[in-house]
Amino acid sequence: MDERTQGAMLLAVGGVALRLGLTDAALAYVKAGLQIPLTVTGVILLVLGANAVLRAFRESDSSALDHAPVDAEGHAVTLDDGHGHGLNGPTVAWLLILPLLALLLIAPPPLGSFAAARQSDTQPVTTQSSYPPLDPPVDGAVNLKFSEFVFRALYDPDRSLEGQRVRLVGFVSATDTPGGYEVSRFILSCCAADGQAITVAVADSQAAPPLDTWLELEGTWDAPPEADAPETTTRPTLRVEKRTEIPAPTQPYEA
Amino acid sequence: MSVDTSPQPETPTAVARARAPQRPPAHQRRELPTLELLALVLVLAVALRPRLEGLFDQPALQTWSTIFVSISVQALPFLTLGVVVSGAIAALLPPGWLARVLPKRAIAAVPTASLAGAVLPGCECGSVPIAGRLTAQGAMPAAALAFMLAAPAINPVVMVATAVAFPGQPLMVLARFVASFITAVLVGLVWHRVGRDAWIERARSRVVEGATRWASFTATARHDFLHAGGWLVLGAVTAATLQTFVPRGVLDTVAGSEVAAIAALGILAVVLAICSEADAFVAVGLSQFSLTSRLVFLVVGPAVDIKLIALQLGTFGRPFTLRFAPLTFFIAVAVATVVGRMVL
């Protein structure tokens, strides 16, 4: 990989980083906090790339003499420092084209039902022991995060969800469950690679929508009798009263 | 591409060229037109995208690419920061100062050199030539080697990257620092005891062209980024494939047995020569594995991997590398396991 190509590769990666940093496209893969570092990274890489391309053009403009270093007898000396390249750039760097192609050709969507199905059935646990009072309802229902609904349903000793009409936003993750379908949302710890799905079972009189449809659901928690202690595989059930299909949100993962 | 067969005029340039080695000018060499290839591939991808859309609709492939892209994108800023800082250090620091500053007795020099690694970010590509130069400048080999192991592993960029990769688990950052530091010191002291100078051939330092400091900085940063970026992609591909295509039962079985998990991730760390600023994010994608086994992955990676082995072969020679690499591997695995069990 000669200097011009190295420069072009850096320009390509830098351009992609800049685009990801300036638009919402990155939110399918990483948290919003990374957008500024991505923008800065894009600028740095563009500078390095432009520098390499300019140098290459300047050198080819000057003498036509080859710039290969020679020793006293005129034999070309390879500057091979032993890790996979000579004068030119490293071969492994060609792999950098793969994320570019993935973004260009596949434009990978946020994690969906396939990834949710591959997870184990265990719900995430929480160390929170007491739950503050719920927010006041907006338009007749309390807006709740998925994780908050599940944690309150499974672990809140005061059963603060009982009788409350709540509003959840998630995507359809399974349609073959007995008695309805399941809706999930992913929680990220670092980035999409460690996304963990939080799942809620839905009791709905209507038929299940197709997988990966985003829904806004209003309903109440189907509270089990007090005596049953929930297991870690329990999916709390939401009894749906109103269901709306919505476009996929710009922020698909829950903070 | 036409071959110039006209008779050459007798100018000084032509005479020099005639006496120079028989290397035809770049545009006549039978090399792939790499720039054109790269441009072609990217343009084709953009142009054909609407036609190819249906091809990639498979949910498994899409999930694979989401995980793959997320690891690559997440690691990119940290990788760039690492190469920029290490390139700046390489360009700005006067050569030889570290060799002068180190204490003379091994028992003090080795830990000091290891601690110096904590403040000098160095990508793996740079740590081996730096150690070669240190040895050539008179530092004792044990200290130079300890620095070589510590600098990529415990510098601030790596620590921040690890903290970002494992939010809410500061012990992971601490464990990585402690385990890598102890590994560097132990390997250095062991080498001081049993290593022989005869095993180290004349250390050649890498020539980085640069008439000016800016030129040498950009050349170093560019080289390091391309190298590290390529390996990062390989690591991201592996993690994504493990998460998407390897049957869950297999993963759970290997991850479930502590011995198998540690062995698997130790070997994986050697095979995937990921830059230390980025390997924490690949470890993030190995979520079925215990924290201890992932600590082993993070400690072994910067200490010994196939890229480092190749670098060491080139800088220090074969008798050195054949002994040094396995020694480092086993000490790294052992120390990381012990630290992991105690701290995590």
Coordinates of C-alpha atoms in Angstrom, one line a residue:
Chain A
M1 CA 0.0 0.0 0.0
D2 CA 1.8 3.1 -1.2
E3 CA 1.6 6.5 0.4
R4 CA -1.2 7.7 -1.8
T5 CA -3.4 4.7 -1.0
Q6 CA -2.6 5.0 2.7
G7 CA -3.7 8.6 2.5
A8 CA -6.9 7.7 0.7
M9 CA -7.7 5.0 3.3
L10 CA -7.2 7.6 6.1
L11 CA -9.4 10.1 4.2
A12 CA -12.1 7.4 3.8
V13 CA -12.1 6.4 7.4
G14 CA -11.9 10.0 8.6
G15 CA -14.8 10.9 6.4
V16 CA -17.0 8.1 7.7
A17 CA -16.1 9.0 11.3
L18 CA -17.0 12.6 10.7
R19 CA -20.3 11.7 9.1
L20 CA -21.1 9.4 12.1
G21 CA -20.2 12.1 14.5
L22 CA -22.3 14.8 12.9
T23 CA -25.4 12.8 12.2
D24 CA -27.5 10.4 14.2
A25 CA -26.3 7.4 12.3
A26 CA -23.9 6.5 15.1
L27 CA -26.8 6.0 17.6
A28 CA -27.5 2.6 16.1
Y29 CA -24.0 1.5 17.3
V30 CA -22.8 3.6 20.1
K31 CA -24.0 5.9 22.8
A32 CA -24.6 9.6 22.1
G33 CA -21.6 10.7 24.1
L34 CA -19.3 9.3 21.5
Q35 CA -20.4 11.7 18.8
I36 CA -18.1 14.5 19.7
P37 CA -15.0 12.2 20.0
L38 CA -16.0 10.7 16.6
T39 CA -16.1 14.2 15.0
V40 CA -12.7 15.0 16.4
T41 CA -11.3 11.7 15.3
G42 CA -12.7 12.3 11.8
V43 CA -10.9 15.6 11.6
I44 CA -7.6 14.2 12.8
L45 CA -7.8 11.3 10.3
L46 CA -8.7 13.6 7.4
V47 CA -5.7 15.8 8.3
L48 CA -3.3 12.8 8.4
G49 CA -4.8 11.5 5.2
A50 CA -4.6 14.7 3.3
N51 CA -1.0 15.1 4.5
A52 CA -0.1 11.7 3.1
V53 CA -1.7 12.3 -0.2
L54 CA -0.1 15.8 -0.6
R55 CA 3.3 14.4 0.3
A56 CA 2.9 11.6 -2.3
F57 CA 1.9 14.0 -5.0
R58 CA 4.8 16.4 -4.1
E59 CA 7.3 13.6 -4.2
S60 CA 6.1 12.3 -7.6
D61 CA 6.2 15.8 -8.9
S62 CA 9.9 16.3 -8.0
S63 CA 12.6 14.0 -9.4
A64 CA 11.7 10.8 -11.1
L65 CA 14.6 9.1 -9.3
D66 CA 13.4 6.3 -7.2
H67 CA 13.5 7.0 -3.4
A68 CA 14.5 3.6 -2.5
P69 CA 17.4 3.7 -0.1
V70 CA 20.6 2.0 -1.4
D71 CA 23.7 0.8 0.4
A72 CA 27.3 1.4 -0.8
E73 CA 27.1 -1.2 -3.6
G74 CA 23.8 0.2 -5.0
H75 CA 21.6 -2.7 -3.7
A76 CA 18.2 -1.6 -2.6
V77 CA 17.8 -1.9 1.2
T78 CA 14.5 -3.1 2.4
L79 CA 13.3 -1.2 5.5
D80 CA 11.6 -4.4 6.7
D81 CA 11.3 -4.1 10.4
G82 CA 9.8 -7.4 10.6
H83 CA 6.1 -6.9 11.0
G84 CA 4.5 -7.3 7.6
H85 CA 5.6 -4.7 5.3
G86 CA 8.6 -3.1 3.5
L87 CA 8.7 0.4 2.3
N88 CA 5.0 0.5 1.8
G89 CA 2.2 0.4 4.3
P90 CA 1.1 -2.6 6.2
T91 CA -1.0 -5.2 4.4
V92 CA -3.3 -5.7 7.3
A93 CA -4.5 -2.1 6.9
W94 CA -6.6 -3.3 4.0
L95 CA -9.0 -4.7 6.5
L96 CA -10.0 -1.2 7.3
I97 CA -12.1 -1.3 4.2
L98 CA -14.5 -3.8 5.8
P99 CA -16.3 -1.4 8.2
L100 CA -16.5 1.1 5.4
L101 CA -18.2 -1.5 3.2
A102 CA -20.4 -2.7 6.0
L103 CA -21.7 0.9 6.5
L104 CA -22.0 1.6 2.8
L105 CA -23.5 -1.7 1.6
I106 CA -25.4 -3.1 4.6
A107 CA -26.1 0.1 6.7
P108 CA -26.5 -2.2 9.7
P109 CA -29.7 -1.5 11.6
P110 CA -29.9 -1.3 15.4
L111 CA -30.1 -4.6 17.2
G112 CA -33.5 -6.3 16.8
S113 CA -35.4 -9.5 17.3
F114 CA -32.6 -11.8 16.0
A115 CA -30.2 -10.5 18.7
A116 CA -32.8 -10.6 21.3
A117 CA -33.6 -14.2 20.6
R118 CA -30.0 -15.2 21.0
Q119 CA -29.8 -13.9 24.5
S120 CA -30.4 -16.0 27.5
D121 CA -33.8 -15.8 29.2
T122 CA -32.5 -14.2 32.3
Q123 CA -33.6 -10.6 32.9
P124 CA -30.9 -8.2 34.1
V125 CA -30.7 -7.7 37.8
T126 CA -30.6 -4.4 39.7
T127 CA -29.1 -3.4 43.0
Q128 CA -31.8 -0.8 43.5
S129 CA -33.8 -1.6 46.6
S130 CA -36.3 1.2 46.9
Y131 CA -38.2 3.0 44.1
P132 CA -39.2 6.6 44.1
P133 CA -42.8 7.6 43.4
L134 CA -43.7 7.4 39.7
D135 CA -43.7 10.5 37.6
P136 CA -47.1 12.1 37.0
P137 CA -49.0 10.8 34.0
V138 CA -48.7 12.5 30.6
D139 CA -51.8 12.2 28.4
G140 CA -53.3 9.7 30.8
A141 CA -50.3 7.3 31.1
V142 CA -47.0 7.4 33.0
N143 CA -44.0 7.3 30.5
L144 CA -41.7 4.6 31.7
K145 CA -38.4 3.3 30.5
F146 CA -38.5 -0.4 29.7
S147 CA -35.9 -1.2 32.4
E148 CA -37.8 0.7 35.0
F149 CA -41.1 -1.1 34.2
V150 CA -39.4 -4.5 34.5
F151 CA -37.4 -3.7 37.6
R152 CA -40.5 -2.3 39.4
A153 CA -42.6 -5.3 38.2
L154 CA -40.1 -7.9 39.4
Y155 CA -38.4 -6.3 42.4
D156 CA -40.4 -3.5 43.9
P157 CA -41.8 -4.7 47.2
D158 CA -44.3 -1.8 47.2
R159 CA -45.7 -2.9 43.9
S160 CA -45.8 0.7 42.7
L161 CA -47.0 -0.3 39.2
E162 CA -50.3 -1.8 40.5
G163 CA -53.3 -0.2 38.8
Q164 CA -51.2 2.5 37.1
R165 CA -51.6 3.1 33.4
V166 CA -48.1 3.2 31.8
R167 CA -46.7 3.9 28.4
L168 CA -43.8 1.9 27.0
V169 CA -41.9 2.1 23.7
G170 CA -40.2 -1.0 22.3
F171 CA -40.0 -3.3 19.3
V172 CA -41.7 -6.7 18.8
S173 CA -39.1 -9.4 19.6
A174 CA -41.1 -12.6 19.5
T175 CA -44.5 -13.5 18.0
D176 CA -44.6 -17.2 18.8
T177 CA -45.2 -17.0 22.6
P178 CA -48.4 -18.5 24.0
G179 CA -51.0 -15.8 24.9
G180 CA -49.6 -12.9 22.9
Y181 CA -46.3 -11.5 21.8
E182 CA -43.1 -10.0 23.4
V183 CA -41.7 -6.6 23.1
S184 CA -38.1 -5.7 24.0
R185 CA -35.7 -2.8 24.2
F186 CA -31.9 -3.0 24.4
I187 CA -29.8 -1.6 27.1
L188 CA -26.2 -0.7 26.3
S189 CA -23.3 -0.8 28.8
C190 CA -20.6 0.3 26.4
C191 CA -21.8 -0.1 22.8
A192 CA -24.1 -2.3 20.7
A193 CA -21.7 -5.2 21.1
D194 CA -22.8 -5.7 24.7
G195 CA -26.4 -4.8 24.3
Q196 CA -28.7 -6.7 26.6
A197 CA -32.4 -7.1 25.8
I198 CA -35.0 -6.4 28.4
T199 CA -38.3 -8.1 27.5
V200 CA -41.9 -7.7 28.4
A201 CA -44.7 -10.1 27.6
V202 CA -47.7 -8.4 26.1
A203 CA -51.4 -9.5 26.5
D204 CA -53.2 -7.9 23.6
S205 CA -56.6 -8.7 22.0
Q206 CA -55.2 -7.7 18.5
A207 CA -53.0 -10.0 16.5
A208 CA -49.2 -9.7 16.9
P209 CA -47.6 -7.2 14.5
P210 CA -44.6 -8.4 12.4
L211 CA -41.2 -8.8 14.2
D212 CA -39.1 -5.7 14.7
T213 CA -42.2 -3.4 14.5
W214 CA -41.8 -0.5 16.9
L215 CA -44.8 0.1 19.1
E216 CA -46.0 2.6 21.6
L217 CA -48.0 0.6 24.1
E218 CA -50.3 2.0 26.8
G219 CA -51.7 -0.4 29.4
T220 CA -51.4 -1.7 32.9
W221 CA -49.2 -4.3 34.6
D222 CA -50.8 -7.7 34.8
A223 CA -49.9 -8.1 38.5
P224 CA -49.5 -11.7 39.7
P225 CA -50.8 -12.7 43.1
E226 CA -48.7 -11.4 46.0
A227 CA -47.6 -14.9 47.0
D228 CA -45.6 -15.7 43.8
A229 CA -42.0 -14.6 44.1
P230 CA -40.7 -13.8 40.6
E231 CA -37.9 -15.9 39.1
T232 CA -35.1 -14.3 37.1
T233 CA -36.6 -15.6 33.9
T234 CA -40.0 -14.0 34.5
R235 CA -41.2 -11.6 31.9
P236 CA -43.7 -9.2 33.4
T237 CA -46.9 -8.9 31.4
L238 CA -48.4 -5.7 30.2
R239 CA -52.1 -5.8 29.5
V240 CA -52.4 -3.5 26.5
E241 CA -55.3 -1.0 26.1
K242 CA -53.9 1.2 23.3
R243 CA -51.3 0.2 20.7
T244 CA -49.7 2.5 18.1
E245 CA -47.2 1.6 15.5
I246 CA -44.4 4.2 15.5
P247 CA -41.3 4.7 13.3
A248 CA -38.1 3.5 14.8
P249 CA -36.8 6.1 17.2
T250 CA -33.5 7.9 16.5
Q251 CA -32.3 6.6 19.8
P252 CA -33.1 2.9 19.6
Y253 CA -31.3 1.9 22.8
E254 CA -32.3 2.8 26.3
A255 CA -29.8 4.7 28.3
Chain B
M1 CA 1.5 1.8 -18.9
S2 CA 4.1 2.3 -21.7
V3 CA 7.8 1.3 -21.3
D4 CA 10.2 4.1 -22.2
T5 CA 12.6 2.6 -24.7
S6 CA 14.1 5.8 -26.1
P7 CA 17.8 6.3 -25.6
Q8 CA 18.6 8.1 -22.3
P9 CA 20.5 11.5 -22.6
E10 CA 23.8 11.7 -20.8
T11 CA 22.7 14.0 -18.0
P12 CA 24.0 13.5 -14.5
T13 CA 20.6 12.3 -13.4
A14 CA 20.5 9.7 -16.2
V15 CA 24.0 8.5 -15.3
A16 CA 23.0 8.1 -11.7
R17 CA 19.9 6.3 -12.6
A18 CA 21.9 3.9 -14.8
R19 CA 24.2 3.1 -12.0
A20 CA 21.4 2.8 -9.4
P21 CA 19.8 -0.6 -8.7
Q22 CA 17.7 -2.1 -11.4
R23 CA 14.4 -0.9 -9.9
P24 CA 12.1 0.6 -12.5
P25 CA 10.2 3.8 -11.6
A26 CA 7.1 3.4 -9.6
H27 CA 4.7 3.8 -12.5
Q28 CA 6.3 1.0 -14.4
R29 CA 6.6 -1.5 -11.6
R30 CA 4.3 -4.5 -11.8
E31 CA 2.4 -3.5 -8.6
L32 CA -1.3 -3.4 -8.2
P33 CA -2.7 0.1 -8.7
T34 CA -3.8 0.1 -5.1
L35 CA -5.2 3.6 -5.0
E36 CA -7.4 3.0 -8.0
L37 CA -8.5 -0.3 -6.6
L38 CA -9.6 1.3 -3.3
A39 CA -11.4 4.1 -5.1
L40 CA -13.1 1.6 -7.4
V41 CA -14.3 -0.6 -4.6
L42 CA -15.8 2.3 -2.6
V43 CA -17.4 3.9 -5.7
L44 CA -18.9 0.5 -6.7
A45 CA -20.2 0.0 -3.2
V46 CA -22.0 3.3 -3.3
A47 CA -23.3 2.9 -6.8
L48 CA -24.5 -0.7 -6.5
R49 CA -26.1 -0.2 -3.1
P50 CA -29.7 0.0 -4.3
R51 CA -29.3 -3.1 -6.4
L52 CA -27.7 -5.1 -3.6
E53 CA -30.1 -4.1 -0.9
G54 CA -32.1 -7.3 -0.9
L55 CA -29.0 -9.4 -0.6
F56 CA -28.1 -8.2 2.8
D57 CA -31.5 -8.4 4.4
Q58 CA -30.7 -11.5 6.3
P59 CA -31.2 -10.8 10.1
A60 CA -28.1 -12.8 11.1
L61 CA -25.9 -10.9 8.7
Q62 CA -27.4 -7.6 9.8
T63 CA -26.9 -8.4 13.5
W64 CA -23.3 -9.5 12.7
S65 CA -22.6 -6.2 11.0
T66 CA -24.2 -4.1 13.7
I67 CA -21.9 -5.7 16.3
F68 CA -18.9 -5.6 14.0
V69 CA -19.4 -1.9 13.2
S70 CA -20.2 -0.9 16.8
I71 CA -16.9 -2.3 18.1
S72 CA -15.0 -0.7 15.3
V73 CA -16.7 2.7 15.7
Q74 CA -16.5 2.6 19.5
A75 CA -12.7 1.9 19.4
L76 CA -11.9 4.4 16.7
P77 CA -11.5 7.6 18.8
F78 CA -9.3 5.8 21.4
L79 CA -7.1 4.2 18.7
T80 CA -6.7 7.6 17.1
L81 CA -5.9 9.3 20.4
G82 CA -3.4 6.6 21.2
V83 CA -1.5 6.9 17.9
V84 CA -1.5 10.7 18.0
V85 CA -0.1 10.8 21.5
S86 CA 2.5 8.1 20.9
G87 CA 3.5 9.7 17.6
A88 CA 3.9 13.0 19.3
I89 CA 6.1 11.5 22.0
A90 CA 8.2 9.7 19.5
A91 CA 8.7 13.0 17.6
L92 CA 9.2 15.3 20.6
L93 CA 11.2 13.3 23.1
P94 CA 15.0 13.5 22.7
P95 CA 16.3 10.1 22.0
G96 CA 18.3 8.4 24.8
W97 CA 16.9 10.3 27.8
L98 CA 15.1 7.3 29.2
A99 CA 18.3 5.2 29.1
R100 CA 20.1 7.9 30.9
V101 CA 17.5 8.4 33.6
L102 CA 17.0 4.8 34.7
P103 CA 18.7 3.5 37.9
K104 CA 21.6 1.2 37.5
R105 CA 20.5 -1.8 39.6
A106 CA 18.0 -4.1 38.1
I107 CA 15.9 -4.3 41.2
A108 CA 15.2 -0.6 40.9
A109 CA 15.5 -0.2 37.1
V110 CA 12.9 -2.8 36.2
P111 CA 10.0 -1.3 38.2
T112 CA 11.0 2.2 37.3
A113 CA 11.0 1.3 33.6
S114 CA 7.6 -0.3 34.1
L115 CA 6.2 2.8 35.8
A116 CA 7.6 4.9 33.0
G117 CA 5.3 3.0 30.7
A118 CA 2.3 4.4 32.7
V119 CA 3.0 7.9 31.4
L120 CA 4.2 7.2 28.0
P121 CA 1.5 5.9 25.7
G122 CA 3.0 3.6 23.2
C123 CA 1.3 1.5 20.6
E124 CA 2.7 -2.0 20.3
C125 CA 4.2 -1.1 17.0
G126 CA 6.4 1.5 18.7
S127 CA 7.2 -0.3 21.9
V128 CA 9.5 -2.9 20.4
P129 CA 11.6 -0.5 18.3
I130 CA 11.8 1.8 21.4
A131 CA 13.0 -1.1 23.5
G132 CA 15.5 -1.9 20.8
R133 CA 16.8 1.6 20.8
L134 CA 16.9 1.7 24.6
T135 CA 19.1 -1.4 24.6
A136 CA 21.3 0.1 21.9
Q137 CA 21.6 3.3 24.0
G138 CA 22.9 1.3 27.0
A139 CA 19.9 0.6 29.2
M140 CA 20.0 -2.8 30.7
P141 CA 17.9 -5.3 28.6
A142 CA 15.7 -6.3 31.6
A143 CA 14.6 -2.7 32.1
A144 CA 14.1 -2.1 28.4
L145 CA 12.0 -5.2 28.1
A146 CA 9.9 -4.3 31.1
F147 CA 9.2 -0.9 29.5
M148 CA 8.3 -2.6 26.3
L149 CA 5.7 -4.7 28.1
A150 CA 4.3 -1.9 30.3
A151 CA 4.0 1.0 27.9
P152 CA 1.3 -0.4 25.7
A153 CA -0.6 -1.9 28.7
I154 CA -0.9 0.7 31.4
N155 CA -0.8 4.1 29.8
P156 CA -3.6 6.6 30.4
V157 CA -5.3 6.1 27.1
V158 CA -5.7 2.4 27.7
M159 CA -7.0 3.0 31.2
V160 CA -9.6 5.4 30.0
A161 CA -10.6 3.1 27.2
T162 CA -11.0 0.2 29.7
A163 CA -13.1 2.4 31.9
V164 CA -15.4 3.4 29.0
A165 CA -15.7 -0.2 28.0
F166 CA -16.6 -1.5 31.5
P167 CA -18.7 1.3 33.0
G168 CA -19.6 0.8 36.6
Q169 CA -16.7 -1.6 37.0
P170 CA -13.7 0.5 38.1
L171 CA -12.1 -2.7 39.6
M172 CA -11.6 -3.9 36.0
V173 CA -9.4 -0.9 35.3
L174 CA -7.5 -1.4 38.5
A175 CA -7.1 -5.1 37.9
R176 CA -5.7 -4.4 34.4
F177 CA -3.2 -1.9 35.7
V178 CA -2.0 -4.1 38.5
A179 CA -1.8 -7.3 36.5
S180 CA 0.0 -5.7 33.6
F181 CA 2.4 -3.8 35.8
I182 CA 3.3 -7.0 37.8
T183 CA 3.7 -8.9 34.6
A184 CA 6.1 -6.4 33.2
V185 CA 8.2 -6.3 36.4
L186 CA 8.2 -10.1 36.8
V187 CA 9.2 -10.8 33.2
G188 CA 11.9 -8.1 33.4
L189 CA 13.3 -9.6 36.7
V190 CA 13.1 -13.2 35.4
W191 CA 14.9 -12.2 32.3
H192 CA 17.5 -10.4 34.3
R193 CA 18.2 -13.6 36.2
V194 CA 18.2 -16.2 33.4
G195 CA 18.4 -14.2 30.2
R196 CA 21.7 -14.0 28.4
D197 CA 22.8 -11.0 26.4
A198 CA 24.0 -13.3 23.6
W199 CA 20.4 -14.1 22.9
I200 CA 19.7 -10.5 21.8
E201 CA 21.1 -9.9 18.4
R202 CA 22.1 -6.4 17.3
A203 CA 18.9 -4.5 17.8
R204 CA 17.9 -2.5 14.7
S205 CA 15.8 0.5 15.2
R206 CA 13.1 1.4 12.8
V207 CA 13.9 4.2 10.4
V208 CA 11.1 6.7 10.4
E209 CA 11.6 9.2 7.6
G210 CA 11.1 12.8 8.6
A211 CA 13.2 15.8 7.9
T212 CA 11.0 17.7 10.3
R213 CA 9.3 16.8 13.6
W214 CA 5.9 17.2 11.9
A215 CA 6.9 14.9 9.1
S216 CA 8.1 12.2 11.5
F217 CA 5.0 12.6 13.6
T218 CA 2.6 12.2 10.7
A219 CA 4.5 9.3 9.3
T220 CA 4.5 7.5 12.7
A221 CA 0.9 8.3 13.4
R222 CA -0.2 7.2 10.0
H223 CA 1.7 3.9 10.1
D224 CA 0.6 3.1 13.6
F225 CA -3.1 3.9 12.9
L226 CA -3.2 1.8 9.7
H227 CA -1.5 -1.1 11.5
A228 CA -3.7 -1.0 14.6
G229 CA -6.8 -0.3 12.6
G230 CA -6.4 -3.4 10.5
W231 CA -5.9 -5.6 13.6
L232 CA -8.9 -3.9 15.3
V233 CA -11.1 -4.9 12.4
L234 CA -9.9 -8.4 12.7
G235 CA -10.7 -8.4 16.4
A236 CA -14.2 -6.9 15.8
V237 CA -14.9 -9.5 13.1
T238 CA -14.0 -12.3 15.5
A239 CA -16.1 -10.9 18.3
A240 CA -19.1 -10.3 16.0
T241 CA -18.8 -13.8 14.6
L242 CA -18.7 -15.4 18.0
Q243 CA -21.8 -13.4 19.1
T244 CA -23.8 -14.1 16.0
F245 CA -22.9 -17.4 14.4
V246 CA -21.3 -19.6 17.0
P247 CA -24.1 -21.6 18.6
R248 CA -24.9 -20.3 22.0
G249 CA -24.5 -23.7 23.6
V250 CA -20.8 -23.9 22.5
L251 CA -20.1 -20.4 23.8
D252 CA -21.9 -21.1 27.1
T253 CA -19.9 -24.3 27.6
V254 CA -16.5 -22.8 27.0
A255 CA -17.4 -19.7 28.9
G256 CA -18.8 -21.7 31.7
S257 CA -15.7 -23.6 32.5
E258 CA -13.2 -21.2 34.1
V259 CA -10.1 -23.1 32.9
A260 CA -11.5 -23.4 29.3
A261 CA -12.4 -19.7 29.3
I262 CA -9.0 -18.5 30.4
A263 CA -7.2 -20.8 28.0
A264 CA -9.5 -19.8 25.1
L265 CA -9.2 -16.0 25.7
G266 CA -5.5 -16.2 26.4
I267 CA -5.0 -17.9 23.0
L268 CA -7.4 -15.5 21.4
A269 CA -5.4 -12.6 22.7
V270 CA -2.3 -13.9 21.1
V271 CA -4.0 -14.6 17.8
L272 CA -5.8 -11.3 17.5
A273 CA -3.1 -8.7 17.8
I274 CA -5.4 -5.9 18.8
C275 CA -3.9 -2.6 19.9
S276 CA -4.3 -2.1 23.6
E277 CA -6.3 1.1 23.2
A278 CA -9.0 -0.9 21.4
D279 CA -8.9 -4.4 22.9
A280 CA -11.2 -3.5 25.8
F281 CA -14.0 -2.9 23.3
V282 CA -13.5 -6.3 21.7
A283 CA -13.6 -7.8 25.2
V284 CA -16.9 -6.0 25.6
G285 CA -18.2 -8.2 22.8
L286 CA -17.3 -11.3 24.6
S287 CA -20.0 -10.9 27.2
Q288 CA -20.5 -14.6 28.0
F289 CA -17.0 -14.8 29.5
S290 CA -16.2 -14.1 33.1
L291 CA -14.4 -10.9 34.0
T292 CA -11.3 -12.8 35.1
S293 CA -11.0 -14.5 31.7
R294 CA -11.6 -11.2 30.0
L295 CA -8.9 -9.7 32.2
V296 CA -6.5 -12.5 30.9
F297 CA -7.4 -11.4 27.4
L298 CA -6.6 -7.8 28.2
V299 CA -3.3 -8.5 30.0
V300 CA -2.0 -11.1 27.5
G301 CA -2.8 -9.0 24.4
P302 CA -0.4 -6.1 24.9
A303 CA 2.3 -8.4 26.2
V304 CA 2.5 -11.1 23.6
D305 CA 0.7 -11.6 20.3
I306 CA 1.6 -12.6 16.8
K307 CA 2.3 -9.0 15.8
L308 CA 4.7 -8.5 18.7
I309 CA 6.3 -11.8 18.0
A310 CA 7.0 -10.7 14.5
L311 CA 8.3 -7.4 15.7
Q312 CA 10.6 -9.0 18.2
L313 CA 11.9 -11.4 15.7
G314 CA 12.8 -8.5 13.5
T315 CA 14.3 -6.4 16.2
F316 CA 15.9 -8.8 18.7
G317 CA 16.3 -12.0 16.6
R318 CA 15.1 -15.6 16.9
P319 CA 17.0 -16.9 20.0
F320 CA 15.5 -14.1 22.0
T321 CA 11.9 -14.3 20.8
L322 CA 11.7 -18.1 21.1
R323 CA 12.4 -17.7 24.8
F324 CA 10.8 -14.4 25.6
A325 CA 7.4 -14.9 24.0
P326 CA 6.4 -18.1 25.9
L327 CA 7.8 -16.7 29.1
T328 CA 5.7 -13.6 28.8
F329 CA 2.6 -15.6 27.9
F330 CA 2.7 -17.9 30.9
I331 CA 3.5 -15.1 33.4
A332 CA 0.8 -12.9 31.9
V333 CA -1.9 -15.6 32.2
A334 CA -0.8 -16.6 35.7
V335 CA -0.7 -13.1 37.0
A336 CA -3.9 -12.0 35.4
T337 CA -5.7 -15.1 36.8
V338 CA -4.5 -14.5 40.3
V339 CA -5.2 -10.8 40.2
G340 CA -8.6 -11.5 38.7
R341 CA -9.6 -14.0 41.3
M342 CA -8.5 -11.6 44.1
V343 CA -9.9 -8.3 42.8
L344 CA -12.8 -9.1 40.5

